């Protein structure tokens, strides 16, 4: 029996979460690159914020790479990846809540919270309930170690 056939099959909702996680990681990397390029903006240089912008961009790139690694871990049934993605999505919602508290009359902040909250809820449900939860349980206890 090969390693691929002994692993539990990844449920469809978990695949959707994996794709969203990859997209999120790629967007973080692109945003980090844009921030790093902003360091060359004349206004940023005059304000003396080039170093801060560069460090923030580098942090976003690293976060994007970590997010992509976690997406890969989700497909393998790694519980640590499931926990990371859950925390990451929850922190994203928390940032949206803070944005609404700071700018309560900004309709875009409210819509961002509503849409982000619904997506976060669906991601968490896909990972922690039903077939998704069963997939991670089976992956944790049943997958034999690869020969080699």
Short mmCIF file of C-alpha atoms in Angstrom, two decimals:
data_model
loop_
_atom_site.label_atom_id
_atom_site.label_comp_id
_atom_site.label_asym_id
_atom_site.label_seq_id
_atom_site.Cartn_x
_atom_site.Cartn_y
_atom_site.Cartn_z
CA UNK A 1 0.00 0.00 0.00
CA UNK A 2 1.50 3.35 -0.98
CA UNK A 3 1.73 6.34 1.33
CA UNK A 4 -0.80 8.29 -0.75
CA UNK A 5 -3.43 5.56 -0.50
CA UNK A 6 -2.95 5.14 3.28
CA UNK A 7 -3.60 8.81 4.01
CA UNK A 8 -7.18 9.94 4.62
CA UNK A 9 -8.81 11.75 1.72
CA UNK A 10 -8.93 15.56 2.07
CA UNK A 11 -12.57 16.79 2.27
CA UNK A 12 -13.75 19.36 -0.27
CA UNK A 13 -14.28 22.12 2.27
CA UNK A 14 -10.73 21.69 3.55
CA UNK A 15 -9.49 22.01 -0.05
CA UNK A 16 -11.40 25.31 -0.32
CA UNK A 17 -9.72 26.50 2.90
CA UNK A 18 -6.33 25.43 1.53
CA UNK A 19 -6.89 27.43 -1.68
CA UNK A 20 -8.00 30.49 0.32
CA UNK A 21 -4.94 30.11 2.55
CA UNK A 22 -2.61 29.95 -0.47
CA UNK A 23 -4.29 33.05 -1.94
CA UNK A 24 -3.94 34.88 1.38
CA UNK A 25 -0.25 34.01 1.57
CA UNK A 26 0.39 35.14 -1.99
CA UNK A 27 -1.47 38.42 -1.38
CA UNK A 28 0.59 39.03 1.78
CA UNK A 29 3.80 38.50 -0.20
CA UNK A 30 2.67 40.88 -2.94
CA UNK A 31 1.60 43.51 -0.39
CA UNK A 32 4.99 43.19 1.31
CA UNK A 33 6.78 43.73 -1.99
CA UNK A 34 4.68 46.82 -2.69
CA UNK A 35 5.48 48.19 0.76
CA UNK A 36 9.19 47.64 0.24
CA UNK A 37 8.98 49.48 -3.08
CA UNK A 38 7.17 52.35 -1.32
CA UNK A 39 10.35 53.09 0.59
CA UNK A 40 11.56 54.85 -2.56
CA UNK A 41 8.60 57.26 -2.57
CA UNK A 42 9.74 60.86 -2.05
CA UNK A 43 7.12 61.53 0.63
CA UNK A 44 8.14 58.42 2.59
CA UNK A 45 11.80 59.47 2.40
CA UNK A 46 11.02 63.02 3.53
CA UNK A 47 9.08 61.66 6.51
CA UNK A 48 12.03 59.40 7.40
CA UNK A 49 9.86 56.28 7.33
CA UNK A 50 11.80 54.25 4.77
CA UNK A 51 13.24 51.83 7.34
CA UNK A 52 9.89 51.25 9.07
CA UNK A 53 8.14 50.67 5.73
CA UNK A 54 10.87 48.24 4.64
CA UNK A 55 10.68 46.26 7.89
CA UNK A 56 6.88 46.13 7.72
CA UNK A 57 7.09 44.89 4.11
CA UNK A 58 9.64 42.22 5.05
CA UNK A 59 7.41 41.08 7.93
CA UNK A 60 4.46 40.78 5.55
CA UNK A 61 6.53 38.70 3.12
CA UNK A 62 7.58 36.37 5.94
CA UNK A 63 3.98 36.08 7.13
CA UNK A 64 2.92 35.22 3.58
CA UNK A 65 5.56 32.51 3.33
CA UNK A 66 4.48 31.08 6.69
CA UNK A 67 0.85 31.13 5.57
CA UNK A 68 1.73 29.20 2.41
CA UNK A 69 3.62 26.65 4.50
CA UNK A 70 0.54 26.24 6.70
CA UNK A 71 -1.66 25.71 3.63
CA UNK A 72 0.62 22.87 2.66
CA UNK A 73 0.34 21.47 6.19
CA UNK A 74 -3.46 21.56 6.00
CA UNK A 75 -3.44 19.19 3.03
CA UNK A 76 -1.32 16.77 5.07
CA UNK A 77 -3.72 16.88 8.01
CA UNK A 78 -1.30 18.69 10.32
CA UNK A 79 -3.10 19.90 13.43
CA UNK A 80 -0.52 22.67 13.96
CA UNK A 81 -1.44 24.10 10.55
CA UNK A 82 -5.13 23.96 11.46
CA UNK A 83 -4.44 25.84 14.69
CA UNK A 84 -2.28 28.46 12.92
CA UNK A 85 -4.90 29.11 10.24
CA UNK A 86 -7.62 29.38 12.91
CA UNK A 87 -5.58 31.89 14.93
CA UNK A 88 -4.65 33.85 11.81
CA UNK A 89 -8.26 34.10 10.64
CA UNK A 90 -9.42 35.05 14.14
CA UNK A 91 -6.79 37.80 14.39
CA UNK A 92 -7.94 39.12 11.03
CA UNK A 93 -11.48 39.42 12.37
CA UNK A 94 -10.17 41.10 15.53
CA UNK A 95 -8.38 43.71 13.41
CA UNK A 96 -11.65 44.33 11.54
CA UNK A 97 -13.51 44.76 14.84
CA UNK A 98 -10.91 47.28 16.02
CA UNK A 99 -11.24 49.11 12.69
CA UNK A 100 -15.01 49.40 13.17
CA UNK A 101 -14.57 50.62 16.76
CA UNK A 102 -12.04 53.25 15.63
CA UNK A 103 -14.10 54.32 12.59
CA UNK A 104 -17.73 53.45 13.41
CA UNK A 105 -19.19 55.60 10.62
CA UNK A 106 -17.01 54.08 7.88
CA UNK A 107 -19.26 51.78 5.85
CA UNK A 108 -16.29 50.00 4.24
CA UNK A 109 -14.98 49.01 7.69
CA UNK A 110 -18.37 47.57 8.61
CA UNK A 111 -18.66 45.65 5.35
CA UNK A 112 -15.11 44.38 5.77
CA UNK A 113 -16.03 43.08 9.22
CA UNK A 114 -19.24 41.44 7.99
CA UNK A 115 -17.64 39.73 4.99
CA UNK A 116 -14.46 38.85 6.89
CA UNK A 117 -16.48 37.50 9.80
CA UNK A 118 -18.58 35.26 7.58
CA UNK A 119 -15.52 33.94 5.72
CA UNK A 120 -13.66 33.39 9.00
CA UNK A 121 -16.63 31.54 10.44
CA UNK A 122 -16.85 29.28 7.41
CA UNK A 123 -13.10 28.58 7.48
CA UNK A 124 -13.20 27.70 11.17
CA UNK A 125 -16.24 25.47 10.69
CA UNK A 126 -14.58 23.71 7.75
CA UNK A 127 -11.49 22.98 9.84
CA UNK A 128 -13.07 22.12 13.21
CA UNK A 129 -16.46 20.54 12.45
CA UNK A 130 -17.79 17.65 10.41
CA UNK A 131 -15.62 16.04 7.75
CA UNK A 132 -12.81 18.54 8.27
CA UNK A 133 -12.45 17.69 11.95
CA UNK A 134 -12.63 13.98 11.17
CA UNK A 135 -9.92 14.35 8.51
CA UNK A 136 -7.53 15.95 11.03
CA UNK A 137 -8.38 13.33 13.68
CA UNK A 138 -7.73 10.43 11.28
CA UNK A 139 -4.54 12.06 9.96
CA UNK A 140 -3.22 12.47 13.48
CA UNK A 141 -3.76 8.94 14.69
CA UNK A 142 -3.79 6.73 11.63
CA UNK A 143 -1.27 7.72 9.00
CA UNK A 144 1.75 5.39 9.02
CA UNK A 145 5.22 6.87 8.76
CA UNK A 146 6.64 6.92 5.23
CA UNK A 147 9.14 4.19 4.41
CA UNK A 148 12.59 5.37 3.75
#
